Short mmCIF file of C-alpha atoms in Angstrom, two decimals:
data_model
loop_
_atom_site.label_atom_id
_atom_site.label_comp_id
_atom_site.label_asym_id
_atom_site.label_seq_id
_atom_site.Cartn_x
_atom_site.Cartn_y
_atom_site.Cartn_z
CA UNK C 1 107.43 134.48 74.92
CA UNK C 2 108.16 130.71 74.68
CA UNK C 3 110.67 129.93 71.95
CA UNK C 4 110.74 126.13 72.55
CA UNK C 5 107.60 123.99 72.59
CA UNK C 6 106.03 120.87 71.15
CA UNK C 7 103.98 121.85 68.09
CA UNK C 8 100.60 120.24 67.56
CA UNK C 9 99.54 119.00 64.11
CA UNK C 10 97.35 121.36 62.13
CA UNK C 11 94.83 118.58 61.62
CA UNK C 12 94.25 115.16 63.04
CA UNK C 13 92.87 113.86 59.74
CA UNK C 14 94.58 113.08 56.44
CA UNK C 15 92.26 112.33 53.51
CA UNK C 16 93.32 109.54 51.13
CA UNK C 17 90.86 110.36 48.35
CA UNK C 18 87.43 110.06 49.99
CA UNK C 19 88.82 108.05 52.88
CA UNK C 20 89.63 109.94 56.05
CA UNK C 21 92.70 108.60 57.92
CA UNK C 22 92.55 109.84 61.56
CA UNK C 23 95.60 110.05 63.79
CA UNK C 24 93.51 109.21 66.90
CA UNK C 25 92.38 105.94 65.32
CA UNK C 26 95.91 105.00 64.14
CA UNK C 27 97.18 105.44 67.66
CA UNK C 28 94.54 103.14 69.12
CA UNK C 29 95.07 100.48 66.44
CA UNK C 30 98.86 100.55 66.88
CA UNK C 31 98.39 100.23 70.57
CA UNK C 32 96.17 97.17 70.16
CA UNK C 33 98.71 95.42 67.86
CA UNK C 34 101.63 96.10 70.33
CA UNK C 35 99.52 94.76 73.26
CA UNK C 36 98.68 91.51 71.33
CA UNK C 37 102.22 91.03 70.10
CA UNK C 38 103.75 91.36 73.49
CA UNK C 39 100.98 89.47 75.23
CA UNK C 40 101.41 86.54 72.76
CA UNK C 41 105.17 86.33 73.54
CA UNK C 42 104.51 86.27 77.23
CA UNK C 43 101.69 83.75 76.95
CA UNK C 44 103.90 81.37 74.96
CA UNK C 45 106.64 81.73 77.57
CA UNK C 46 104.05 80.79 80.24
CA UNK C 47 103.30 77.62 78.37
CA UNK C 48 100.37 78.73 76.29
CA UNK C 49 99.63 78.24 72.59
CA UNK C 50 100.58 80.84 69.96
CA UNK C 51 97.43 82.71 68.89
CA UNK C 52 95.46 82.25 72.05
CA UNK C 53 95.95 85.94 73.12
CA UNK C 54 94.77 87.22 69.73
CA UNK C 55 91.70 84.85 69.83
CA UNK C 56 90.60 86.31 73.21
CA UNK C 57 91.53 89.88 72.20
CA UNK C 58 88.85 89.51 69.43
CA UNK C 59 86.38 89.48 72.37
CA UNK C 60 88.24 91.94 74.74
CA UNK C 61 88.97 94.74 72.30
CA UNK C 62 85.40 95.46 71.04
CA UNK C 63 84.06 95.21 74.54
CA UNK C 64 86.88 97.54 75.80
CA UNK C 65 86.13 100.22 73.09
CA UNK C 66 82.42 100.18 73.99
CA UNK C 67 83.17 100.29 77.63
CA UNK C 68 85.67 103.14 77.23
CA UNK C 69 83.22 105.14 75.23
CA UNK C 70 80.32 104.54 77.64
CA UNK C 71 82.47 105.66 80.58
CA UNK C 72 83.38 108.85 78.85
CA UNK C 73 79.82 109.66 77.72
CA UNK C 74 78.31 108.92 81.13
CA UNK C 75 80.92 110.93 83.10
CA UNK C 76 80.89 113.87 80.59
CA UNK C 77 77.26 113.62 79.50
CA UNK C 78 76.94 117.47 79.39
CA UNK C 79 79.10 117.33 76.27
CA UNK C 80 76.50 115.41 74.39
CA UNK C 81 73.10 115.90 76.12
CA UNK C 82 73.43 119.45 77.39
CA UNK C 83 71.69 122.49 75.97
CA UNK C 84 72.65 123.07 72.36
CA UNK C 85 74.42 119.68 72.11
CA UNK C 86 73.83 116.95 69.58
CA UNK C 87 73.47 113.51 71.19
CA UNK C 88 74.59 111.93 67.93
CA UNK C 89 78.13 113.16 68.70
CA UNK C 90 78.26 110.49 71.47
CA UNK C 91 78.82 107.92 68.80
CA UNK C 92 81.71 109.81 67.07
CA UNK C 93 84.46 107.78 68.82
CA UNK C 94 87.00 108.93 66.24
CA UNK C 95 86.76 112.54 67.68
CA UNK C 96 88.28 111.31 70.96
CA UNK C 97 86.83 110.33 74.29
CA UNK C 98 87.70 106.86 75.69
CA UNK C 99 87.69 106.30 79.45
CA UNK C 100 90.36 103.79 80.46
CA UNK C 101 88.33 102.66 83.45
CA UNK C 102 85.32 101.68 81.30
CA UNK C 103 87.74 100.13 78.75
CA UNK C 104 89.39 97.87 81.32
CA UNK C 105 86.06 96.95 83.10
CA UNK C 106 84.02 95.97 80.04
CA UNK C 107 87.14 94.71 78.22
CA UNK C 108 87.60 92.25 81.11
CA UNK C 109 84.04 90.98 80.50
CA UNK C 110 84.84 90.33 76.88
CA UNK C 111 88.18 88.64 77.89
CA UNK C 112 86.25 86.46 80.40
CA UNK C 113 83.90 85.21 77.64
CA UNK C 114 86.91 84.40 75.41
CA UNK C 115 88.72 82.66 78.20
CA UNK C 116 85.57 80.59 79.09
CA UNK C 117 85.25 79.43 75.43
CA UNK C 118 88.94 78.39 75.47
CA UNK C 119 88.82 76.85 78.93
CA UNK C 120 91.71 78.90 80.35
CA UNK C 121 91.99 81.03 83.52
CA UNK C 122 91.32 84.74 83.04
CA UNK C 123 93.96 85.83 85.63
CA UNK C 124 96.71 84.02 83.81
CA UNK C 125 95.71 85.72 80.47
CA UNK C 126 95.48 89.08 82.18
CA UNK C 127 98.94 88.64 83.58
CA UNK C 128 100.42 87.89 80.19
CA UNK C 129 98.67 90.93 78.64
CA UNK C 130 99.29 93.48 81.50
CA UNK C 131 102.48 95.19 80.22
CA UNK C 132 101.14 95.11 76.80
CA UNK C 133 98.06 97.06 77.91
CA UNK C 134 100.43 99.76 79.39
CA UNK C 135 102.27 99.99 76.09
CA UNK C 136 98.93 100.28 74.23
CA UNK C 137 98.05 103.16 76.49
CA UNK C 138 101.37 104.78 75.86
CA UNK C 139 100.57 104.66 72.10
CA UNK C 140 96.94 105.65 72.44
CA UNK C 141 97.73 108.83 74.38
CA UNK C 142 99.38 110.36 71.32
CA UNK C 143 95.85 110.36 69.75
CA UNK C 144 95.13 113.21 72.12
CA UNK C 145 98.01 115.13 70.63
CA UNK C 146 96.53 114.74 67.15
CA UNK C 147 93.14 116.02 68.48
CA UNK C 148 94.71 118.80 70.63
CA UNK C 149 92.85 117.61 73.75
CA UNK C 150 93.37 116.66 77.41
CA UNK C 151 96.34 118.98 77.99
CA UNK C 152 97.31 120.48 81.35
CA UNK C 153 97.62 123.96 82.78
CA UNK C 154 99.35 126.75 80.92
CA UNK C 155 103.16 126.78 81.06
CA UNK C 156 106.25 128.16 79.32
CA UNK C 157 108.42 125.08 79.89
CA UNK C 158 110.51 124.03 76.86
CA UNK C 159 108.50 120.83 76.45
CA UNK C 160 105.14 122.67 76.58
CA UNK C 161 102.64 121.67 73.85
CA UNK C 162 101.31 124.36 71.52
CA UNK C 163 97.52 124.35 71.30
CA UNK C 164 95.67 126.31 68.61
CA UNK C 165 92.29 127.99 68.76
CA UNK C 166 89.30 125.66 68.40
CA UNK C 167 86.12 124.50 70.07
CA UNK C 168 86.40 124.50 73.81
CA UNK C 169 90.05 125.57 73.74
CA UNK C 170 92.18 128.69 73.72
CA UNK C 171 95.45 129.04 71.93
CA UNK C 172 98.59 128.88 74.05
CA UNK C 173 101.30 126.53 75.45
CA UNK C 174 100.24 124.01 78.07
CA UNK C 175 101.55 121.04 79.99
CA UNK C 176 101.61 118.05 77.58
CA UNK C 177 99.78 115.68 79.90
CA UNK C 178 99.39 113.19 76.99
CA UNK C 179 103.19 112.99 76.93
CA UNK C 180 103.49 112.60 80.67
CA UNK C 181 100.99 109.74 80.79
CA UNK C 182 102.62 108.13 77.71
CA UNK C 183 106.01 108.13 79.43
CA UNK C 184 104.46 106.90 82.71
CA UNK C 185 102.84 103.98 80.93
CA UNK C 186 106.17 103.04 79.43
CA UNK C 187 107.61 102.90 82.97
CA UNK C 188 104.63 100.87 84.19
CA UNK C 189 105.22 98.34 81.40
CA UNK C 190 108.86 98.03 82.43
CA UNK C 191 107.96 97.68 86.08
CA UNK C 192 105.50 94.88 85.46
CA UNK C 193 107.90 92.98 83.25
CA UNK C 194 110.74 93.29 85.78
CA UNK C 195 108.55 92.32 88.81
CA UNK C 196 107.08 89.34 86.92
CA UNK C 197 110.55 87.97 86.15
CA UNK C 198 111.84 88.67 89.68
CA UNK C 199 108.94 87.43 91.77
CA UNK C 200 107.12 85.05 89.42
CA UNK C 201 103.85 86.86 89.65
CA UNK C 202 100.75 84.62 88.99
CA UNK C 203 97.03 84.46 89.48
CA UNK C 204 96.39 88.00 88.30
CA UNK C 205 99.00 89.72 90.40
CA UNK C 206 101.01 91.06 87.39
CA UNK C 207 97.77 92.71 86.19
CA UNK C 208 97.02 94.03 89.63
CA UNK C 209 100.44 95.60 89.77
CA UNK C 210 99.90 97.26 86.39
CA UNK C 211 96.57 98.67 87.63
CA UNK C 212 98.05 99.99 90.86
CA UNK C 213 101.07 101.53 89.21
CA UNK C 214 98.97 103.18 86.47
CA UNK C 215 96.58 104.68 89.04
CA UNK C 216 99.51 106.36 90.88
CA UNK C 217 100.51 108.17 87.77
CA UNK C 218 96.97 108.88 86.53
CA UNK C 219 96.15 110.51 89.88
CA UNK C 220 98.75 113.30 89.67
CA UNK C 221 98.47 113.71 85.83
CA UNK C 222 94.76 114.06 86.12
CA UNK C 223 95.15 116.74 88.75
CA UNK C 224 97.10 118.87 86.23
CA UNK C 225 94.44 118.79 83.47
CA UNK C 226 92.18 121.74 82.80
CA UNK C 227 89.53 120.12 80.56
CA UNK C 228 86.03 120.14 81.91
CA UNK C 229 85.23 117.46 84.39
CA UNK C 230 82.91 116.64 87.33
CA UNK C 231 84.31 117.29 90.78
CA UNK C 232 83.54 115.63 94.14
CA UNK C 233 84.66 117.68 97.23
CA UNK C 234 86.68 119.80 94.96
CA UNK C 235 88.58 116.90 93.39
CA UNK C 236 88.19 115.64 89.84
CA UNK C 237 86.12 112.49 89.45
CA UNK C 238 88.94 110.55 87.75
CA UNK C 239 91.25 111.32 90.66
CA UNK C 240 88.75 109.66 92.98
CA UNK C 241 88.50 106.74 90.67
CA UNK C 242 92.23 106.35 90.62
CA UNK C 243 92.35 106.27 94.41
CA UNK C 244 89.55 103.66 94.73
CA UNK C 245 90.91 101.45 92.02
CA UNK C 246 94.48 101.74 93.44
CA UNK C 247 93.18 100.50 96.86
CA UNK C 248 91.32 97.62 95.26
CA UNK C 249 94.39 96.53 93.23
CA UNK C 250 96.68 96.60 96.29
CA UNK C 251 94.18 94.62 98.38
CA UNK C 252 94.02 92.00 95.59
CA UNK C 253 97.78 91.76 95.44
CA UNK C 254 98.09 91.14 99.24
CA UNK C 255 95.19 88.67 99.44
CA UNK C 256 96.12 86.82 96.33
CA UNK C 257 99.70 86.35 97.43
CA UNK C 258 98.51 84.77 100.69
CA UNK C 259 95.63 82.67 99.33
CA UNK C 260 97.25 81.53 96.08
CA UNK C 261 101.04 81.86 96.17
CA UNK C 262 103.21 80.99 93.24
CA UNK C 263 102.33 80.94 89.61
CA UNK C 264 100.08 78.80 87.49
CA UNK C 265 102.02 75.74 86.14
CA UNK C 266 99.47 75.15 83.37
CA UNK C 267 97.66 77.96 81.58
CA UNK C 268 95.96 75.89 78.88
CA UNK C 269 94.26 72.59 79.57
CA UNK C 270 96.00 70.61 76.79
CA UNK C 271 99.44 72.14 77.42
CA UNK C 272 102.06 70.98 79.97
CA UNK C 273 103.94 73.27 82.42
CA UNK C 274 105.86 76.17 80.96
CA UNK C 275 109.33 75.23 79.84
CA UNK C 276 110.65 78.70 80.66
CA UNK C 277 109.79 78.27 84.29
CA UNK C 278 112.86 76.70 86.21
CA UNK C 279 110.55 75.04 88.65
CA UNK C 280 108.92 72.96 85.95
CA UNK C 281 111.66 72.79 83.30
CA UNK C 282 112.47 69.19 84.18
CA UNK C 283 108.87 68.14 83.44
CA UNK C 284 108.39 70.14 80.27
CA UNK C 285 109.69 70.32 76.80
CA UNK C 286 112.97 72.00 76.40
CA UNK C 287 112.88 74.31 73.40
CA UNK C 288 116.70 74.29 73.18
CA UNK C 289 116.91 70.62 72.09
CA UNK C 290 113.25 70.01 70.90
CA UNK C 291 112.90 66.87 73.08
CA UNK C 292 110.58 66.27 76.00
CA UNK C 293 110.99 64.17 79.09
CA UNK C 294 108.40 61.52 78.06
CA UNK C 295 110.33 60.88 74.86
CA UNK C 296 113.58 60.56 76.81
CA UNK C 297 111.93 58.07 79.18
CA UNK C 298 110.75 56.02 76.20
CA UNK C 299 114.25 56.01 74.74
CA UNK C 300 115.73 54.88 78.10
CA UNK C 301 113.20 52.02 78.28
CA UNK C 302 114.06 50.94 74.77
CA UNK C 303 117.78 50.86 75.75
CA UNK C 304 116.97 48.93 78.86
CA UNK C 305 114.97 46.38 76.90
CA UNK C 306 117.67 45.93 74.25
CA UNK C 307 119.85 43.49 76.36
CA UNK C 308 116.80 41.39 77.24
CA UNK C 309 115.79 41.21 73.63
CA UNK C 310 119.35 40.26 72.64
CA UNK C 311 119.31 37.56 75.32
CA UNK C 312 116.02 36.23 74.01
CA UNK C 313 117.35 36.12 70.52
CA UNK C 314 120.54 34.33 71.67
CA UNK C 315 118.44 31.70 73.57
CA UNK C 316 116.25 31.13 70.53
CA UNK C 317 119.36 30.69 68.33
CA UNK C 318 120.93 28.21 70.81
CA UNK C 319 117.68 26.18 70.92
CA UNK C 320 117.62 26.03 67.10
CA UNK C 321 121.24 24.93 67.04
CA UNK C 322 120.53 22.15 69.58
CA UNK C 323 117.61 20.88 67.63
CA UNK C 324 119.65 20.90 64.40
CA UNK C 325 122.42 18.96 66.18
CA UNK C 326 119.86 16.46 67.44
CA UNK C 327 118.35 16.01 64.01
CA UNK C 328 121.79 15.45 62.52
CA UNK C 329 122.72 12.81 65.07
CA UNK C 330 119.37 11.01 64.49
CA UNK C 331 120.06 11.06 60.77
CA UNK C 332 123.56 9.59 61.23
CA UNK C 333 122.12 6.85 63.45
CA UNK C 334 119.56 5.91 60.91
CA UNK C 335 122.29 5.78 58.18
CA UNK C 336 124.38 3.47 60.36
CA UNK C 337 121.47 1.15 60.90
CA UNK C 338 120.85 0.88 57.21
CA UNK C 339 124.46 0.13 56.58
CA UNK C 340 124.37 -2.59 59.18
CA UNK C 341 121.39 -4.21 57.60
CA UNK C 342 123.06 -4.19 54.22
CA UNK C 343 126.14 -5.97 55.56
CA UNK C 344 124.22 -8.90 57.15
CA UNK C 345 123.97 -11.02 54.00
CA UNK C 346 127.67 -10.66 53.33
CA UNK C 347 128.47 -12.04 56.68
CA UNK C 348 126.08 -14.92 56.32
CA UNK C 349 127.80 -15.87 52.91
CA UNK C 350 131.21 -16.00 54.55
CA UNK C 351 129.93 -18.35 57.21
#
């Protein structure tokens, strides 16, 4: 008998009057907010504008939700279109069932549209958002706990999750694969942040690292799961997907590093290089003092012109003094002439 385990909630829905509040939906929403928050901070550090990440997420998130649901329904079609199934259930996304592969694929299409409208490079935006996506997955996986789904093989380990009787499940204690993946995603987020700071990843390489690292964890976690899935050569479909996507991500990392080394200096067309990047700090605005290099150049030019302006003013003053002196001498000469004319009659009288 297992005396220590992780209890599952008796229900994944709390009713606030007539409004159902679903734990699965809350986990997804919290994950989206975390991803946008962290992505916005990283985007600003790269030299982008505040709010750009959220503006593009308005496109990426709906596309991602649709893509995630489509992948799940297509790969598990027997759950919705098999004998005795109701196809309407395919639209009940709140009951669980989002495939990360479809969410990333179609979400990237939405992000591409948003980036095109803003005139910014998609790889740079993806790099900024990469660790945030991993954190969003870490939050979203707890929705599986609320729904008591996607658990692993039976176990009596102290951290086993307790599952109750229900549709397509048998009561018992199982490996909490939702917890394993949540913790793995936290580690992936930390890895991407560290590598990005250490190696200045750019041109989509931070995102590729996230994808590769996630696939490694998803492969072994998927192998532990016992929920119904399609198999190819005795291996679950999602394991094969992890292998293929991992290879593609590594190939992209290698080729991108050779063809486009370094990091983008400008991520938005009307913004300068990122001030947080030491390589471009001398050319960008320094947030510590709030002044930019062009302003400093203007001040230096003004200081350089000050002596010249002073000299010009002095020359103008000297010219004015000389003219005043000349006018004064001319006036004195005129006065002397008048005086001389006045004394002529006196002299003639004396003669």
